[in-house]
Tab-separated table of C-alpha atoms and ligand atoms in Angstrom:
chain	number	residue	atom	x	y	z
A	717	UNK	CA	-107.124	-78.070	-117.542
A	718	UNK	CA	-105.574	-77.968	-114.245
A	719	UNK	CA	-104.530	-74.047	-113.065
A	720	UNK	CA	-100.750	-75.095	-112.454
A	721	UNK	CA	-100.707	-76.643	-115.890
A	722	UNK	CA	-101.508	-72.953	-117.617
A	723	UNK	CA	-97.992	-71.679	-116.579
A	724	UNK	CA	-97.529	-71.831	-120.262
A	725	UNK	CA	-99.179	-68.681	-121.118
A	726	UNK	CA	-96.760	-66.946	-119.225
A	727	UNK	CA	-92.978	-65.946	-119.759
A	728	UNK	CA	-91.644	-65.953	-116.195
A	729	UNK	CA	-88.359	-64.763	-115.884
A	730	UNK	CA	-86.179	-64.755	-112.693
A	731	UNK	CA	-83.476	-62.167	-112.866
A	732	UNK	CA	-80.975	-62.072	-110.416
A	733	UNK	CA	-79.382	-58.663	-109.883
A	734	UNK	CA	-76.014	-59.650	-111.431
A	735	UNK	CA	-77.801	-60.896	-114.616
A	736	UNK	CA	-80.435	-57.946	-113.981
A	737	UNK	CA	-77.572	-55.588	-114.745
A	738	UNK	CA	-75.227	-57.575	-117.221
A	739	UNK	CA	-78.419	-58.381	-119.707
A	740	UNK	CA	-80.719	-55.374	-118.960
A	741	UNK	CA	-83.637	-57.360	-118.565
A	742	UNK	CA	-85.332	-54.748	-116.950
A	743	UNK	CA	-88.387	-54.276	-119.512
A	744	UNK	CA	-90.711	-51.383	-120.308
A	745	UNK	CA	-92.593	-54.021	-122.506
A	746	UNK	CA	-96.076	-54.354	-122.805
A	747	UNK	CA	-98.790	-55.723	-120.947
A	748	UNK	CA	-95.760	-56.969	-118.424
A	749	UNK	CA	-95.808	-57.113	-114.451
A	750	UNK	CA	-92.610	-56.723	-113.614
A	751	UNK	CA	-92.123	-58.119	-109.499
A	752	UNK	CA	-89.369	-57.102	-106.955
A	753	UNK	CA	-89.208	-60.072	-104.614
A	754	UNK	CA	-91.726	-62.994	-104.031
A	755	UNK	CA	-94.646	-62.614	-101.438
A	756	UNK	CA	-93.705	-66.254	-100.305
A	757	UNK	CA	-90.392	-64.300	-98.867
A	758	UNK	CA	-92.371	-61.521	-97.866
A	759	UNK	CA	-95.328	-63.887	-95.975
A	760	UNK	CA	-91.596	-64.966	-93.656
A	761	UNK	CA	-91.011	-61.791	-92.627
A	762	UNK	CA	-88.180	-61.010	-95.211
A	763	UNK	CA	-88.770	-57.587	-94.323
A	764	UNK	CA	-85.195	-56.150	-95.785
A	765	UNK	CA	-85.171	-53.817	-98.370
A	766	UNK	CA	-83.039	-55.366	-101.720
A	767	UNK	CA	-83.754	-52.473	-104.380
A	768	UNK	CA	-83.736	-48.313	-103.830
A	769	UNK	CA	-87.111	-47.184	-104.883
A	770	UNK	CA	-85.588	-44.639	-107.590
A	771	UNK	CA	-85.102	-48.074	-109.567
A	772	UNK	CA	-88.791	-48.531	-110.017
A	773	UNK	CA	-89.740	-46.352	-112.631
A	774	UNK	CA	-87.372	-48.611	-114.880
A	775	UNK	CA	-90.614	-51.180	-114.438
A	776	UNK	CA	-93.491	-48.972	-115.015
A	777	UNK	CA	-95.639	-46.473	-113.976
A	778	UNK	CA	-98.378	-47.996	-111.602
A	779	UNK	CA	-98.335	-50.587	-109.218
A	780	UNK	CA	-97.794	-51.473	-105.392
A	781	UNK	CA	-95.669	-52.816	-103.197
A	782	UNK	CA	-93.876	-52.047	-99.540
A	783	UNK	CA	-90.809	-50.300	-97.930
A	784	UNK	CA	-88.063	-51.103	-95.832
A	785	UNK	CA	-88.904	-53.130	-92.552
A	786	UNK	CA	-92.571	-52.909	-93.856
A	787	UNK	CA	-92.726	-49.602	-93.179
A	788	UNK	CA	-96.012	-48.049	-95.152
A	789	UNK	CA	-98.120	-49.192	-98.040
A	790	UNK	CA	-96.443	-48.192	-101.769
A	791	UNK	CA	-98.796	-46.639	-104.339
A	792	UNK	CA	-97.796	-46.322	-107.743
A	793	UNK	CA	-99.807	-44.167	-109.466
A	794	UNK	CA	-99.031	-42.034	-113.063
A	795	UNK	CA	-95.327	-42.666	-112.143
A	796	UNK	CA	-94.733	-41.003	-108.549
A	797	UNK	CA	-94.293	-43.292	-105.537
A	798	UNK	CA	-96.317	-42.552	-102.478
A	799	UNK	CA	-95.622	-43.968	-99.002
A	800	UNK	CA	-98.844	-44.119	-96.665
A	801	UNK	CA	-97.215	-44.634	-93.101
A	802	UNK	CA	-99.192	-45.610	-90.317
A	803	UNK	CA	-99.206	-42.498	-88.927
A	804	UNK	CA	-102.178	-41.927	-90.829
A	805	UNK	CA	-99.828	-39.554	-93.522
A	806	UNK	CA	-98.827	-40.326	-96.937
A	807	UNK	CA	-94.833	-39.218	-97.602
A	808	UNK	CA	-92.400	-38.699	-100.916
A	809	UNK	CA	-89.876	-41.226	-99.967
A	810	UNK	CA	-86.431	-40.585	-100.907
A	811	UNK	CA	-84.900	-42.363	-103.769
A	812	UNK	CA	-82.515	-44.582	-101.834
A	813	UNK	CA	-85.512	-45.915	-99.915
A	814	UNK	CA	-85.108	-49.566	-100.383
A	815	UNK	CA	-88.023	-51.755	-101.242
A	816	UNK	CA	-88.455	-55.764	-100.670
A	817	UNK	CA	-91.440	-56.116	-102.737
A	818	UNK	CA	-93.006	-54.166	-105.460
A	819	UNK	CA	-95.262	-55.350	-108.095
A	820	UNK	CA	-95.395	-52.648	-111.372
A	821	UNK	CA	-96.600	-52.095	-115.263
A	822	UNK	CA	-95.866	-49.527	-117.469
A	823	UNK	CA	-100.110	-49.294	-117.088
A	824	UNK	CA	-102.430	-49.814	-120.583
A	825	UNK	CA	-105.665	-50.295	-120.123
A	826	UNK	CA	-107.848	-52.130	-122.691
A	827	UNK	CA	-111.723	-52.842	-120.989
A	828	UNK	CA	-113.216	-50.358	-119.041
A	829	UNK	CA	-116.156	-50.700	-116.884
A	830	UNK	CA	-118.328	-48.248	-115.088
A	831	UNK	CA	-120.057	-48.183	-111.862
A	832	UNK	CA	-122.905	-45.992	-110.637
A	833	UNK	CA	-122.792	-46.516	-107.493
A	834	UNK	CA	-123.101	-48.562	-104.009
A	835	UNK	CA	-120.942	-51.186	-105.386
A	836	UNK	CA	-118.415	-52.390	-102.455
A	837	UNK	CA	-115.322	-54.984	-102.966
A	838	UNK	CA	-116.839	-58.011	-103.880
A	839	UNK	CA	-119.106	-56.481	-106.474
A	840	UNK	CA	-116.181	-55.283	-107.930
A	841	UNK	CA	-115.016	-58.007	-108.431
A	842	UNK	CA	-117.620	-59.971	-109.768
A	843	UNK	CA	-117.985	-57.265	-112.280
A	844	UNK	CA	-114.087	-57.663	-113.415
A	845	UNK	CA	-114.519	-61.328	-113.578
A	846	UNK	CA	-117.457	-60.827	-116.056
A	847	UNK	CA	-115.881	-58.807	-117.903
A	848	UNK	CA	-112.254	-60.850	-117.714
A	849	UNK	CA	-113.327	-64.573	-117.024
A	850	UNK	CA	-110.430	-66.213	-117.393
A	851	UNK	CA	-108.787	-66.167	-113.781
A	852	UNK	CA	-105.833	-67.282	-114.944
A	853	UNK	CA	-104.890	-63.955	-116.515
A	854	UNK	CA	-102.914	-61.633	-114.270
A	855	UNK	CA	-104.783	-58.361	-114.765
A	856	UNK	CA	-103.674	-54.872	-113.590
A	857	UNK	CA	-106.591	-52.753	-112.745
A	858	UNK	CA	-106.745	-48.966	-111.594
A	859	UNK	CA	-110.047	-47.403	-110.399
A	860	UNK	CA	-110.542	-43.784	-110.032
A	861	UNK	CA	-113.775	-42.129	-108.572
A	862	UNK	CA	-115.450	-40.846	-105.867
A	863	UNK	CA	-115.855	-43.584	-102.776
A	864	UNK	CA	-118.763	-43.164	-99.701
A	865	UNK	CA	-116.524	-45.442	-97.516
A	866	UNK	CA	-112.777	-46.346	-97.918
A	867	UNK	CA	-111.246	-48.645	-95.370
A	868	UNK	CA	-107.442	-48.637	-95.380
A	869	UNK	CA	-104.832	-50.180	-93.065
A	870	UNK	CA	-101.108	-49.191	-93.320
A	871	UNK	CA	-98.293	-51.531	-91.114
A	872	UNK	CA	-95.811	-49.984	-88.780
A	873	UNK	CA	-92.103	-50.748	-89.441
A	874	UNK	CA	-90.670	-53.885	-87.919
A	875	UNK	CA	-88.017	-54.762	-86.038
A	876	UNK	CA	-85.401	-57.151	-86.255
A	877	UNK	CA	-85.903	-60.348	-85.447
A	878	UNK	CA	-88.934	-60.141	-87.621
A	879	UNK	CA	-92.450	-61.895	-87.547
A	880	UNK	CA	-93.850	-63.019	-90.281
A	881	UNK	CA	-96.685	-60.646	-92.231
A	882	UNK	CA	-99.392	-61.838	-90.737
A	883	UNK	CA	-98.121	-61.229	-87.818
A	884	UNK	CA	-97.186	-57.958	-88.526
A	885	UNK	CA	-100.779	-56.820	-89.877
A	886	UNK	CA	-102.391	-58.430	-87.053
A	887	UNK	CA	-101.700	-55.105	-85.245
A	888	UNK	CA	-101.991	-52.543	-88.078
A	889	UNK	CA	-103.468	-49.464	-87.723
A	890	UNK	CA	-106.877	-48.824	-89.729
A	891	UNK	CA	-108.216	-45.881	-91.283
A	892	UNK	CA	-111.814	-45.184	-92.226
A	893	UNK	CA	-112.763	-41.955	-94.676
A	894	UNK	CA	-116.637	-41.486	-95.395
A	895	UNK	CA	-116.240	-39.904	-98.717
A	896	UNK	CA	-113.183	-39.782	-100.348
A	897	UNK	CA	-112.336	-39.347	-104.266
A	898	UNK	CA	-109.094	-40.867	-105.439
A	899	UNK	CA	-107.688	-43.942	-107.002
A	900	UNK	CA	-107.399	-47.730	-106.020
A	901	UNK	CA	-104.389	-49.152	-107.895
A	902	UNK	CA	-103.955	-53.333	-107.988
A	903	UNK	CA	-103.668	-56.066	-109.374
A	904	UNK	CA	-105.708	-59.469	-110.116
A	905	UNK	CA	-103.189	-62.209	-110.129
A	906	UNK	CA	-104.254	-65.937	-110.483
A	907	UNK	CA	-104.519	-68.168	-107.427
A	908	UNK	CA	-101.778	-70.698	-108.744
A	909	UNK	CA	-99.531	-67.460	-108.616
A	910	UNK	CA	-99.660	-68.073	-104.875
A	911	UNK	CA	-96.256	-68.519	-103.716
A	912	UNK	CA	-94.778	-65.856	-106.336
A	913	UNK	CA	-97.250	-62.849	-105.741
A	914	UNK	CA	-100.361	-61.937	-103.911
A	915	UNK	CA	-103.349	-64.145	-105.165
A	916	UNK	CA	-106.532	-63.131	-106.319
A	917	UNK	CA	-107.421	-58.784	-106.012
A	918	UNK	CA	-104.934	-56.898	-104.479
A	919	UNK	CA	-105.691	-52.928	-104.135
A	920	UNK	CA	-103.819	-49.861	-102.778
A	921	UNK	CA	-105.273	-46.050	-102.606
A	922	UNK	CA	-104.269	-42.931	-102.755
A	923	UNK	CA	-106.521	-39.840	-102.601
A	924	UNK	CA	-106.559	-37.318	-104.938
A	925	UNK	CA	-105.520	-34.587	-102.313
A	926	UNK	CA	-102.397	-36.972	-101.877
A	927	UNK	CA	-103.084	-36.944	-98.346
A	928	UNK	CA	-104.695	-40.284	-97.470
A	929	UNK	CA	-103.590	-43.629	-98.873
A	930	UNK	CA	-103.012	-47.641	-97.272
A	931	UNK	CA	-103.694	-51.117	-98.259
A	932	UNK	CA	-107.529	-51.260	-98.958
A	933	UNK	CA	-109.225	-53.651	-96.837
A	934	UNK	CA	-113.478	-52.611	-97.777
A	935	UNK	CA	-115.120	-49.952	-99.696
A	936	UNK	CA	-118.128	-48.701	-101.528
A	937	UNK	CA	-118.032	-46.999	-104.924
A	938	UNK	CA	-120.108	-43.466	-105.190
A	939	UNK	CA	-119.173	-43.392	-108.605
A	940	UNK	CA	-116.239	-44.976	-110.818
A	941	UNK	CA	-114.376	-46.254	-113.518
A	942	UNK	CA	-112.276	-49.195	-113.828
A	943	UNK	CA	-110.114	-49.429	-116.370
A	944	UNK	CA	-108.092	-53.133	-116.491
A	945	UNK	CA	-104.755	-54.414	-118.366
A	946	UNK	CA	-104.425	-57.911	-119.406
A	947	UNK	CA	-101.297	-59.092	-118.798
A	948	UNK	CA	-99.547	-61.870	-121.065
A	949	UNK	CA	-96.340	-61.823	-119.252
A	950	UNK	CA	-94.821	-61.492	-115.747
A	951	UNK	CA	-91.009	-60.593	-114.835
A	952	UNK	CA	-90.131	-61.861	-111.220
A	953	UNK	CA	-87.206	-60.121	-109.993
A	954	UNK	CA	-85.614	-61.832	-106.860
A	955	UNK	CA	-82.090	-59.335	-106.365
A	956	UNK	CA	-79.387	-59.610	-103.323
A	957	UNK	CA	-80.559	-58.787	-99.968
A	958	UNK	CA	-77.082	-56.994	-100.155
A	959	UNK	CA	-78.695	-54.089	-102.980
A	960	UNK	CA	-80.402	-52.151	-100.671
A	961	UNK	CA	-77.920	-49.476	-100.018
A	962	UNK	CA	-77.603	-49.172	-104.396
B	453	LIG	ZN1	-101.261	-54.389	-99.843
């Protein structure tokens, strides 16, 4: 069976903000990704927030996503936002912070795997796709642990006119920590998912001092756990670009 013919499985919804607030289809349901914004717009450089962060927690309590003008990696992690800058810091960011792309689920695990050790990024996920073989199930997967190497990158804020993301992370600053412990939040999304969300594994950190955190780019596991979500459904939220100050 051909990928795009397994949309199917999945209840996609596109809410626009007026129907957002008119039906309340903003859902705490379960086993649901619920997405601010596509990564198609996001890949163009539609850098603008459209949604204050303090909405969020409406969607669940883990997940990832970006800031205004692309300013910092978002971690979502047991319900409290984190903003790694590039400075190298991770911030609280204020409520009215808006965001043009977050991805979130009201997190419940079901499989958990454990790793002893030297494991780096694409033993990870080998091991995930043993244990959940069916790529075309969006999975949301947190692991927690102690890590010898953690390689992060965080994106300065843009200005206007904007390039498009890969432009932007071309010149991101990268960070490097030789034993760390914390937790990589993310998400496994399938590939035919492309234009709506990031395809394939997608991880974020944030270390347990709450001090260090970015979009992880390698790794290697000194010990962990992975615990992993199956996810029957997926909520794409596309609102104005004219929410931002909400
Ligand atoms: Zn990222």
């Amino acid at each position: 069976m051909r990928a795009s013919a397994r949309w199917y499985r999945w209840l996609i919804l596109i809410c626009s903000s007026l129907l957002l607030h008119s039906s309340g289809c903003a859902s705490k349901s379960a086993h649901t990704i619920t997405q601010v914004g596509t990564f198609h717009d996001l890949s163009a450089g539609a850098f603008d927030g459209r949604m204050p962060c303090r909405r969020l927690g409406s969607y669940g309590n883990f997940g990832l996503g970006t800031f205004h003008a692309l300013d910092g990696e978002m971690i979502v992690s047991d319900g409290k936002i984190y903003q790694a800058k590039s400075d190298g810091k991770v911030y609280l960011p204020n409520g009215s912070m808006p965001v043009p792309f977050a991805e979130l689920v009201s997190f419940a695990p079901r499989v958990k795997l454990m790793f002893k050790g030297g494991e780096n990024y694409a033993a990870l996920e080998d091991q995930i796709d043993r244990a959940v073989p069916d790529r075309d199930i969006f999975c949301a997967i947190r692991v927690r642990g102690r890590f010898s190497k953690m390689k992060l990158r965080s994106v300065p804020p843009q200005v206007k006119p904007y390039p498009r993301l890969v432009e932007a992370t071309n010149r991101q600053p990268v960070f490097q920590f030789d034993g760390v412990s914390g937790t990589m939040v993310g998400f496994r999304s399938p590939l035919y998912a492309g234009e709506i969300t990031v395809p394939g594994y997608h991880f974020h950190f944030i270390s347990d001092d709450g001090n260090s955190g970015g979009h992880v780019l390698e790794f290697a596991i000194e010990s962990a756990a992975a615990e992993i979500e199956e996810c029957d459904r997926f909520l794409l939220i596309t609102p104005d670009k004219g929410m931002g100050g909400n």
